[in-house]
Coordinates of C-alpha atoms and ligand atoms in Angstrom, one line a residue:
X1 CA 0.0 0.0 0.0
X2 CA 0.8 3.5 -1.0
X3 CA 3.8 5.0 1.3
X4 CA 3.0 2.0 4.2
X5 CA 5.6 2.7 7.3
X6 CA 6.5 -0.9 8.9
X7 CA 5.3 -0.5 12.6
X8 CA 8.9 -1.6 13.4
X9 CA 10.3 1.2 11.4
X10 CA 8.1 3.9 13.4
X11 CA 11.2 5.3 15.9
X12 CA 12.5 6.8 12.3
X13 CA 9.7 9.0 11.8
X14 CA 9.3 11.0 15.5
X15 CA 7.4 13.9 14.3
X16 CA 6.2 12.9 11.3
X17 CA 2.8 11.6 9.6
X18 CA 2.7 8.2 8.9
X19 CA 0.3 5.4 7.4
X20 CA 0.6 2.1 9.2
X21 CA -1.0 -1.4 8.0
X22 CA -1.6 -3.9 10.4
X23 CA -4.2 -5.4 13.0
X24 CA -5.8 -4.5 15.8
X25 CA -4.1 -6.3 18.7
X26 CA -5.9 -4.7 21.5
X27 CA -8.2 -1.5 21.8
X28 CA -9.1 -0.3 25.3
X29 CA -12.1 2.2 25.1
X30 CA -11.8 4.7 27.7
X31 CA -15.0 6.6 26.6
X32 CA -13.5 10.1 25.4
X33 CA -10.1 8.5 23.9
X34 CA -9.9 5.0 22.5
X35 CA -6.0 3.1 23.0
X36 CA -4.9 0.7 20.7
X37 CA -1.9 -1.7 20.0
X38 CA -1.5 -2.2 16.5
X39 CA 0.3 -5.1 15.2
X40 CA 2.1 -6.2 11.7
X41 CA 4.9 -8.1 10.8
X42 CA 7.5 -6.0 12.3
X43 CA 6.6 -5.6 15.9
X44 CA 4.0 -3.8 17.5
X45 CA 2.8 -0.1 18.2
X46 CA 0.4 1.7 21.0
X47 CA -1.8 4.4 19.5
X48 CA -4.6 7.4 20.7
X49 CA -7.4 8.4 19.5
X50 CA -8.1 12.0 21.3
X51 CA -10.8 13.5 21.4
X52 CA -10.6 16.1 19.0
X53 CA -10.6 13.7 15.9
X54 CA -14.2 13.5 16.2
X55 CA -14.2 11.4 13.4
X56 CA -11.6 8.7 14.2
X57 CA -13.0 8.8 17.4
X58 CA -16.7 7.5 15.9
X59 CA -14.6 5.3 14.0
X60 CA -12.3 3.9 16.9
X61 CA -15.9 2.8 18.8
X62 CA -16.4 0.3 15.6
X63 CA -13.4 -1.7 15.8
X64 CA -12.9 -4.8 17.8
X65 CA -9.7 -6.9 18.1
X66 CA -8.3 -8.4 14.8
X67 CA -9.1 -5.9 12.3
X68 CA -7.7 -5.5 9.6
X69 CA -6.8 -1.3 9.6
X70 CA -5.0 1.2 8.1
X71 CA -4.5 4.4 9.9
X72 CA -2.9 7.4 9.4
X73 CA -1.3 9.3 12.4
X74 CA 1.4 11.3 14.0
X75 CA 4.2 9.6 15.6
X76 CA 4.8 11.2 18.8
X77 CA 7.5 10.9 21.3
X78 CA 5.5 9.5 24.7
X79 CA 5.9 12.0 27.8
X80 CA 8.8 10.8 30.0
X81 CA 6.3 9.1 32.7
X82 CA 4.6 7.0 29.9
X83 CA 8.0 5.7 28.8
X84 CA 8.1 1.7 29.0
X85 CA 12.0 0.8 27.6
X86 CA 10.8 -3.1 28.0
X87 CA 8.6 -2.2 25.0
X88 CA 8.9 -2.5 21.1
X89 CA 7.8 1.2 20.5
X90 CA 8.0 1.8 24.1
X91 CA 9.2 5.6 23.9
X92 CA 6.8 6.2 21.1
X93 CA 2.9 6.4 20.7
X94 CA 0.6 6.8 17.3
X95 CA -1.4 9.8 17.6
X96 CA -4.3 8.5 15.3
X97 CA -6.1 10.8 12.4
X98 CA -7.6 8.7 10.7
X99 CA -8.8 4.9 10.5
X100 CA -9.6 3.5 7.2
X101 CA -11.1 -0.7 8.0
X102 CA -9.5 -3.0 5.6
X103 CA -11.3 -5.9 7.0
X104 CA -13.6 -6.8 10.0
X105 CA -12.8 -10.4 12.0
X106 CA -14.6 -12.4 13.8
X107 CA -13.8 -12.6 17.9
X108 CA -11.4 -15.6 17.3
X109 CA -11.6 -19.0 19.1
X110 CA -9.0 -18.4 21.7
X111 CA -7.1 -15.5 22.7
X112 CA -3.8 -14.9 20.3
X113 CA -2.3 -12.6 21.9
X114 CA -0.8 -14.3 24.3
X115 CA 1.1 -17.7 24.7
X116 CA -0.8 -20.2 22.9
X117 CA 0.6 -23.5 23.9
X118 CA -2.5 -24.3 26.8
X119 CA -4.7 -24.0 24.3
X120 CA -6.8 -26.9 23.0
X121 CA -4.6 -28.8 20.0
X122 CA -7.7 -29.3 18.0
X123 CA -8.8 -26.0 18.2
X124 CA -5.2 -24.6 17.5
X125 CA -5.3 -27.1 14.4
X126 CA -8.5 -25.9 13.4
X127 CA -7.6 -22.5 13.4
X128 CA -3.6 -22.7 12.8
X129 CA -4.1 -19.4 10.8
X130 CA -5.1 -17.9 13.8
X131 CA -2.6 -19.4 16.0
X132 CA 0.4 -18.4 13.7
X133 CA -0.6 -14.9 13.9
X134 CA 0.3 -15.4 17.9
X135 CA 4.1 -13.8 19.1
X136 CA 5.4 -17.6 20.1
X137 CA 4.2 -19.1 16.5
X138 CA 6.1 -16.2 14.9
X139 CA 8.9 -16.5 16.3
X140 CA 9.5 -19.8 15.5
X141 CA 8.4 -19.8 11.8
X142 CA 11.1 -16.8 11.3
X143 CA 13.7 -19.0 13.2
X144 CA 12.8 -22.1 10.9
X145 CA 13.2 -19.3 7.6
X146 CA 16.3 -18.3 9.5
X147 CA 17.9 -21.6 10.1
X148 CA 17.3 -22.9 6.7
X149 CA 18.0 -19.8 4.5
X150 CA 21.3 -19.7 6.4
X151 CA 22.1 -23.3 5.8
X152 CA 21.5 -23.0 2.2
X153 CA 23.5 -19.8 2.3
X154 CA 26.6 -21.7 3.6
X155 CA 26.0 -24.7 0.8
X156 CA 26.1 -22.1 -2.0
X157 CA 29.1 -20.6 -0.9
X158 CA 30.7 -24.1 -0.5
X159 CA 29.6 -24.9 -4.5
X160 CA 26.6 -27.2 -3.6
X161 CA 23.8 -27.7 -6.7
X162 CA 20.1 -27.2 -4.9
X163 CA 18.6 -30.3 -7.2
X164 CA 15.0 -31.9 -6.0
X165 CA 14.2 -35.3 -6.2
X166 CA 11.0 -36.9 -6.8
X167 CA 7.8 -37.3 -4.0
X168 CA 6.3 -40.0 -6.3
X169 CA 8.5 -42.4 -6.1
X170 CA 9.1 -46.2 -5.9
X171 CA 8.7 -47.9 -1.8
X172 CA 12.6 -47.9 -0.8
X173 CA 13.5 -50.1 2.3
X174 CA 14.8 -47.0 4.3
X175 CA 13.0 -49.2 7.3
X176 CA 9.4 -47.6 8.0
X177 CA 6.1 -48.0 6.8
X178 CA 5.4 -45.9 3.3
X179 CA 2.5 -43.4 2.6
X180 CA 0.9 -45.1 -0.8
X181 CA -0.3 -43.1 -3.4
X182 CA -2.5 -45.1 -6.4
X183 CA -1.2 -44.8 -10.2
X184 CA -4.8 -44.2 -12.3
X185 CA -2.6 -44.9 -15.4
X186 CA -1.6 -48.5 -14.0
X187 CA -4.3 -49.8 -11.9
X188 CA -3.6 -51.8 -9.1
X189 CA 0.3 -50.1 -8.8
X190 CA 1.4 -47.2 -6.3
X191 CA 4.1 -44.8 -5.7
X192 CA 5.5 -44.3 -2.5
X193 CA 6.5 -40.9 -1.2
X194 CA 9.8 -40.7 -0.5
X195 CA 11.0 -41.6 2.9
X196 CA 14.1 -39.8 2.3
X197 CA 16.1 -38.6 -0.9
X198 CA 18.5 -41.5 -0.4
X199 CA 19.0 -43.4 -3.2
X200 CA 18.5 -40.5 -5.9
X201 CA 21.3 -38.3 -3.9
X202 CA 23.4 -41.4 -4.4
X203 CA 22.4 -41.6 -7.9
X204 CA 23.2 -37.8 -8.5
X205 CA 27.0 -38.4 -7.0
X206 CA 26.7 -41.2 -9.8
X207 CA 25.6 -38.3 -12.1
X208 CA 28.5 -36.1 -11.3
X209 CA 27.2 -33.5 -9.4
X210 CA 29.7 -33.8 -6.5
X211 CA 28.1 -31.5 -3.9
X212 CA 24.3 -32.3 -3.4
X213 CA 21.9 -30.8 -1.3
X214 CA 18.0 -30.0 -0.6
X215 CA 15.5 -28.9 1.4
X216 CA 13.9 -32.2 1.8
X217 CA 10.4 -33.2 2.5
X218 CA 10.7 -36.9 4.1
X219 CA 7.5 -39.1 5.0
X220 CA 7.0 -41.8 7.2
X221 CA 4.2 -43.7 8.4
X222 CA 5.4 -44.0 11.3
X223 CA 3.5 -44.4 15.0
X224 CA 3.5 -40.0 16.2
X225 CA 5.5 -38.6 19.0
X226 CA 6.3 -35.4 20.7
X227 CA 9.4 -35.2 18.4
X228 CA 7.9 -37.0 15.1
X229 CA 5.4 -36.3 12.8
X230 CA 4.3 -38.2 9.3
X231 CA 6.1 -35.5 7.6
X232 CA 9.2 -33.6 8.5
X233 CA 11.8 -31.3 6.4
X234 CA 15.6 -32.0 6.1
X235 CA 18.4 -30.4 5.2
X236 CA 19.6 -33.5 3.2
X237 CA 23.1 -33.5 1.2
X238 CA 25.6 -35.4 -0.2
X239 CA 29.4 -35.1 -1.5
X240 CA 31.5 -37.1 -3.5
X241 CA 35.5 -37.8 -2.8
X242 CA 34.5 -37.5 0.3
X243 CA 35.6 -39.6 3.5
X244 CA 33.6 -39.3 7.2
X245 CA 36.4 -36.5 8.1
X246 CA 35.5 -34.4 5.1
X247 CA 31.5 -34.6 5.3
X248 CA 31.6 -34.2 9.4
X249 CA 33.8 -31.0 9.2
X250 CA 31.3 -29.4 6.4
X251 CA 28.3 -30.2 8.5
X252 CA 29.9 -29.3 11.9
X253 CA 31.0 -25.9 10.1
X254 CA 27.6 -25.6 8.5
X255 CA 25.5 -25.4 11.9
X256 CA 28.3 -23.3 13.7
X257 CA 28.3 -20.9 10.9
X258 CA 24.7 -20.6 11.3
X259 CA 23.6 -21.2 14.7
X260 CA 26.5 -18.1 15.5
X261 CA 24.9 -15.8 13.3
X262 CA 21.4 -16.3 15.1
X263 CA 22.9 -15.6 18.5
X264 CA 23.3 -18.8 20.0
X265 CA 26.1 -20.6 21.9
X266 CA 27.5 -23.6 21.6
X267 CA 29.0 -25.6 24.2
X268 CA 31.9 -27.3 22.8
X269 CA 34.0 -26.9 19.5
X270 CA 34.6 -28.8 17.7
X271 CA 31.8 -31.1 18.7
X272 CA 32.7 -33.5 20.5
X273 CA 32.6 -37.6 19.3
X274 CA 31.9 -40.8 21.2
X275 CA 31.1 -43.9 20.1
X276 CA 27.6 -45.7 20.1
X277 CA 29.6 -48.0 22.5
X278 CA 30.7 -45.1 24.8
X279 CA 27.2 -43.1 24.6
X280 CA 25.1 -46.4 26.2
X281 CA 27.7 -46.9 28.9
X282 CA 28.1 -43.4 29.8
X283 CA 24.0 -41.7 28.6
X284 CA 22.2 -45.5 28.1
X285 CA 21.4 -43.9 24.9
X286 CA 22.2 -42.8 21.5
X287 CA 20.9 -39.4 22.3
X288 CA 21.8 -38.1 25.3
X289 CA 22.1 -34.0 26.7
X290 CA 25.3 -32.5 28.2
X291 CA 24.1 -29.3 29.9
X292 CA 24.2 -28.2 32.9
X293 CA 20.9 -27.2 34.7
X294 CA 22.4 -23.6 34.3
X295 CA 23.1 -24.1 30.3
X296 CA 19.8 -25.4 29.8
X297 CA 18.3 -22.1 31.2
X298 CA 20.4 -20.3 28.9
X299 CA 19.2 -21.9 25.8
X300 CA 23.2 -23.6 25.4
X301 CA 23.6 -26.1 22.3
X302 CA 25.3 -29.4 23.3
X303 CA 26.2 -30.7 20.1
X304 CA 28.2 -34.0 19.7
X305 CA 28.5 -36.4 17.4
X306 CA 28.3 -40.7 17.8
X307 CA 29.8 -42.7 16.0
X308 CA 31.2 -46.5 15.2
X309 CA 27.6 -47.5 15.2
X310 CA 26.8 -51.5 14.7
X311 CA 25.8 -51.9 10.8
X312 CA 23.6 -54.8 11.8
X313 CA 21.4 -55.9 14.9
X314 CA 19.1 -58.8 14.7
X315 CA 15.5 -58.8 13.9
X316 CA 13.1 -60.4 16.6
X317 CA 12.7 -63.4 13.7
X318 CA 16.4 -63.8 14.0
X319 CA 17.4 -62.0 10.7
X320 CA 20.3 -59.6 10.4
X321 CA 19.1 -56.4 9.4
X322 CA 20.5 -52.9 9.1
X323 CA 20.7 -50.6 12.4
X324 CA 20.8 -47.0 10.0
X325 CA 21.0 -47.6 6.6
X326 CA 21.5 -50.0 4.2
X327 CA 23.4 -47.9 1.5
X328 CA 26.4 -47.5 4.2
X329 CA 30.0 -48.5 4.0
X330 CA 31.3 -50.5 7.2
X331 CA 34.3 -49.5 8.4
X332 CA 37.4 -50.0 6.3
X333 CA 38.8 -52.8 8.9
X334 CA 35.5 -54.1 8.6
X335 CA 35.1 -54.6 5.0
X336 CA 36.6 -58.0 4.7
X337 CA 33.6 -59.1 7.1
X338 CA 31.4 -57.7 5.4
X339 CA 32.3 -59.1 2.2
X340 CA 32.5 -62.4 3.8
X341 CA 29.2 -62.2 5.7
X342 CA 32.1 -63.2 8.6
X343 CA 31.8 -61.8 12.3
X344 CA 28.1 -60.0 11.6
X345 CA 27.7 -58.6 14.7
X346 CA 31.3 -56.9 15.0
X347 CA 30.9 -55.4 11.9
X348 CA 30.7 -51.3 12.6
X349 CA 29.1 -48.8 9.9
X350 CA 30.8 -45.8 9.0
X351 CA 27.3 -44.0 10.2
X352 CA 27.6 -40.7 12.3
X353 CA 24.8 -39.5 14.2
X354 CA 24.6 -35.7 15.0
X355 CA 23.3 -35.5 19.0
X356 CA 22.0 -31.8 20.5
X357 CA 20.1 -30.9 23.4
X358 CA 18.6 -35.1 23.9
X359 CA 17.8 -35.5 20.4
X360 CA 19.1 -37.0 17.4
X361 CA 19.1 -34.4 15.0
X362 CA 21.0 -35.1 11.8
X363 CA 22.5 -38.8 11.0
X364 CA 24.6 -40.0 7.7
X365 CA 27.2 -42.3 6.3
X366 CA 29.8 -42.5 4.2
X367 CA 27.8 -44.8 1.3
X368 CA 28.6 -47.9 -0.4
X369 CA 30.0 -47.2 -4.0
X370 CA 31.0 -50.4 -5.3
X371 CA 28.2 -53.1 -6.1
X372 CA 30.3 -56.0 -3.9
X373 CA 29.5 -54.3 -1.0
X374 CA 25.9 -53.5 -1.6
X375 CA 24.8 -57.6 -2.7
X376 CA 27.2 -58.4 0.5
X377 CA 25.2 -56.2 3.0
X378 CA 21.5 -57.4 1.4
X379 CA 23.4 -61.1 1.4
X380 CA 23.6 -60.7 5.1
X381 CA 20.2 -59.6 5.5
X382 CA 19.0 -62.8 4.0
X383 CA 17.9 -61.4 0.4
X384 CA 18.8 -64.0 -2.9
X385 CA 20.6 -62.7 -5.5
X386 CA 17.1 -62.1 -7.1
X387 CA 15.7 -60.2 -4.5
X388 CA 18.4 -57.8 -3.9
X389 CA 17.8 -56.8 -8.2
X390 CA 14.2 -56.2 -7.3
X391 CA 15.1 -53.9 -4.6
X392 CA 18.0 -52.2 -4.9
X393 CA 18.8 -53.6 -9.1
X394 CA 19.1 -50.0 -10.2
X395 CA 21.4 -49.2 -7.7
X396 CA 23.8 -52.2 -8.6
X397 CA 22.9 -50.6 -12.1
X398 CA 24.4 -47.4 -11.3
X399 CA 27.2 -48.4 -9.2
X400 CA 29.0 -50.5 -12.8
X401 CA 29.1 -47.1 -14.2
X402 CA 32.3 -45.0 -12.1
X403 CA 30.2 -44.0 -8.8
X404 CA 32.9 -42.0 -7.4
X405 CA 33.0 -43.1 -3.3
X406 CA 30.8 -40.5 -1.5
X407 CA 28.8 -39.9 1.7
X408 CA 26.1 -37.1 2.8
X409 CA 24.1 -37.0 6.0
X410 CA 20.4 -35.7 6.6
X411 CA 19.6 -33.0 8.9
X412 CA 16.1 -33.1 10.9
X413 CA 15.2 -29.3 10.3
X414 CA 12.1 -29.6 12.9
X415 CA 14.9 -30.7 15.8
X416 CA 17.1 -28.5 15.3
X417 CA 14.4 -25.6 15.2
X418 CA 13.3 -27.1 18.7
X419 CA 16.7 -26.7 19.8
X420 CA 16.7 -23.2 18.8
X421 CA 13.2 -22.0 20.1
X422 CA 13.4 -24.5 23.6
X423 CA 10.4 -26.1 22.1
X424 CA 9.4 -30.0 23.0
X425 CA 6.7 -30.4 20.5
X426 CA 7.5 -30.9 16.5
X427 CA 4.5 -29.4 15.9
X428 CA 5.4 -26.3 17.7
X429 CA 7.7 -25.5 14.5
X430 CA 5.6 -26.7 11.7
X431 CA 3.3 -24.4 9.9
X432 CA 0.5 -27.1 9.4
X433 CA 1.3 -30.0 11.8
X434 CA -1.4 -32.6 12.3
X435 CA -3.3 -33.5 14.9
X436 CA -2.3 -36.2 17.4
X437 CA -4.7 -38.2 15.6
X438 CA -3.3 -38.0 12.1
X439 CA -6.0 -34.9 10.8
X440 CA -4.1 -32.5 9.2
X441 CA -4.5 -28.9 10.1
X442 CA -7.4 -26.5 9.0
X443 CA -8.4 -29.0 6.2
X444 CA -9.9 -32.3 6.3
X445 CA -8.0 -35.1 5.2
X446 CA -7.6 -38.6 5.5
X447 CA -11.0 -38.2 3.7
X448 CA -13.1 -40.7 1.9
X449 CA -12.7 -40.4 -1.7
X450 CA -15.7 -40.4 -3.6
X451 CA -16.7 -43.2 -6.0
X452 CA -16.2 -42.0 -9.7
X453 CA -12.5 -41.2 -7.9
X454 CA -12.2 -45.2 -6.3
X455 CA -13.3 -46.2 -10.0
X456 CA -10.9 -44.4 -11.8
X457 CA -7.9 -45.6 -9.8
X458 CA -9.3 -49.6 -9.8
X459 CA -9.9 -49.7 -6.0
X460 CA -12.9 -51.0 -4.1
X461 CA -13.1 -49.9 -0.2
X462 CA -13.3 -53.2 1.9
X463 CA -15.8 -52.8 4.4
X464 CA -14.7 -53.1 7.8
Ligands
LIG501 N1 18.8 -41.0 4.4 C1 19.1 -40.9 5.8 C2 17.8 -40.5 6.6 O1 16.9 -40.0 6.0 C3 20.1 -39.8 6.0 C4 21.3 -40.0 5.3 O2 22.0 -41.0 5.6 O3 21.7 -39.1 4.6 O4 17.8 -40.8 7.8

């Protein structure tokens, strides 16, 4: 809008006339003069209506709480005793002349201008454009924008390709349950969305791209907890001629370079590293937190990294199967065993876990490059030569054709945003998280298709 001032921008202007945009926060009637806090994306702003702007005046008695306004006005420095310096705005006031309503609004569900974590989930769901508006939910989107531009910011500058992979895309065995989606053009045949970017970040170090990364949607169908949700965001990326050294130290410089520049502290650089063996003696975990009561209060980052992680554990039918991923190298001591299906559960995978604050935020590997070490791992995990070409056949494909040896790691954006922001909840730093329940926000689905849509796609509902 024509000559808008940002409310955050007001302090600029002391004795000037200025148009604002924005909402109505609060408005306090006090009969002859009407108070207001204005709000837009900036920050926040008090302004008067006196008396003598008859007009605004008849227009201040109108306007409830979440309007959409535009007013025109005079910033004014406040009188010493009104001064609050704990304030956006705090020295200044709007001395309003005039109030043009943009839009009206409802009274909305629950009050947004306050903390909104108490607040019913469903109902926060429901109205999760309403909820976002509050102080809490903006901070943390901005810190998510933050985080990530940062990150990406850092990759460019270290000669990374931004390349995205597929969402429809073939069910890969990255270990939990697949969200199906029905082909209409083949009947009967789905896609998969992608669990992770895995195989077609291998497949572009394969393709020569050297330095891989993306902002990666990843979806699991996987049972929901505080810290997991069907879908999540990574930062996923992968580099060629690279050894665990290399790909640690352009992480670990990745997240300092960017947590730094947003203000926080971390506790220990470089991060530290323990082994899987050493975490479960010391933490009896994988993830574990190294602050102090006094560095928890102070919003401290205890990064660390785990590593020498078992490539294989067995499955409760007595099958070897992977512990991370199945795409990894073991060890270089280890590869004989490998190779030799010898000494299983000795074998250690060149996996490394990123650990901060209690949760696993980040985990990668250097990967296999060579097609030996790929039929020995799905060998040892009980799969016949024919099996392992259904699977992972492309890959073997691939791997004949001068794979150069590479390894990446994934990133958990939502964890590392709770780190940042001290909140427990995943869904306290998603935009449209879902309901405990599996509902997604605002809108409606899982929903029942209706019939001429079953029809088209070949599929008949079984009833229950
Ligand atoms: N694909 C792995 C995951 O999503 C991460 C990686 O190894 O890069 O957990």
């Amino acid at each position: 809008m024509k000559d808008r001032v940002l409310i955050g921008e007001l302090g600029g202007h002391v004795g000037e006339k200025v148009t604002i945009c924005g909402w109505v926060e609060v408005r306090r009637d006090q009969g002859k003069m009407v108070f207001f806090d204005f709000r837009d994306r900036s920050g926040k702003v008090q302004g008067v209506v006196l008396p003598k702007h008859e007009e605004a005046l008849e227009k201040a008695k109108e306007i409830r709480n979440e309007f959409v306004v535009q007013i025109e006005g005079s910033v004014n420095k406040r009188p010493e005793k009104n001064v609050n310096p704990d304030l956006q705005n705090g020295d200044i006031e709007l001395e309003i002349t005039d109030i043009k309503v943009l839009n009206v609004s409802e009274t909305p569900p629950f009050d947004i201008t306050s903390d909104t974590s108490g607040i019913d989930e469903n109902v926060r769901l429901q109205y999760r454009y309403l909820d976002l508006r509050s102080e809490r939910m903006q901070k943390n989107m901005r810190v998510r924008s933050e985080f990530v531009r940062r990150c990406r910011e850092y990759l460019f500058g270290k000669d990374f390709v931004e390349i995205e992979t597929p969402l429809l895309t073939e069910s890969t065995p990255e270990g939990s349950r697949d969200f199906v989606v029905p082909s209409r053009l083949n009947p009967g045949k789905f896609y998969a969305l992608p669990q992770s970017p895995q195989q077609y970040k291998q497949l572009l170090m394969t393709a020569g791209f050297e330095r891989y990364f993306q902002i990666a949607r990843a979806v699991r169908d996987e049972d929901l907890r505080a810290d997991r949700g069907f879908e999540h965001t990574q930062v996923d990326l992968e580099m060629s001629f690279a050894d665990m050294e290399t790909v640690m130290q352009t992480v670990e410089e990745m997240i300092t370079t960017t947590v730094e520049a947003m203000g926080y502290t971390i506790r220990e650089k470089p991060f530290p590293r323990i082994s899987y063996k050493e975490a479960v003696e010391k933490y009896g975990a994988d993830k574990f937190d190294m602050r102090t009561e006094e560095e928890k209060t102070k919003g401290v980052l205890a990064y660390a990294w785990v590593v020498n992680f078992p490539f294989f554990e067995k499955t409760d039918d007595g099958k070897w199967t992977f512990t991370h991923n199945p795409f990894s190298m073991p060890i270089t001591e280890h590869e004989e065993w490998l190779l030799k299906g010898e000494n299983i559960e000795n074998i250690l995978t060149t996996q490394y876990d990123i650990v901060c604050n209690g949760y696993e935020s980040g985990g990668g590997s250097i990967r296999t490059h060579r097609p030996d070490i790929l039929e020995a791992t799905y060998k040892i995990m009980g799969f016949s030569k024919e099996e392992m070409h259904e699977r992972v056949g492309h890959m073997l494909d691939a791997f004949k054709y001068g794979t150069p040896p590479h390894g990446g790691i994934a990133l958990g954006v939502e964890r590392n945003i709770m780190n940042l922001t001290g909140e427990s909840y995943l869904r306290e730093v998603q935009a449209f998280p879902m309901t405990r329940g599996g509902q997604t926000a605002v809108m409606k689905a899982p929903k029942a298709l209706e019939k001429k849509q079953l029809d088209e796609l070949g599929i008949e509902i079984k009833k229950k």
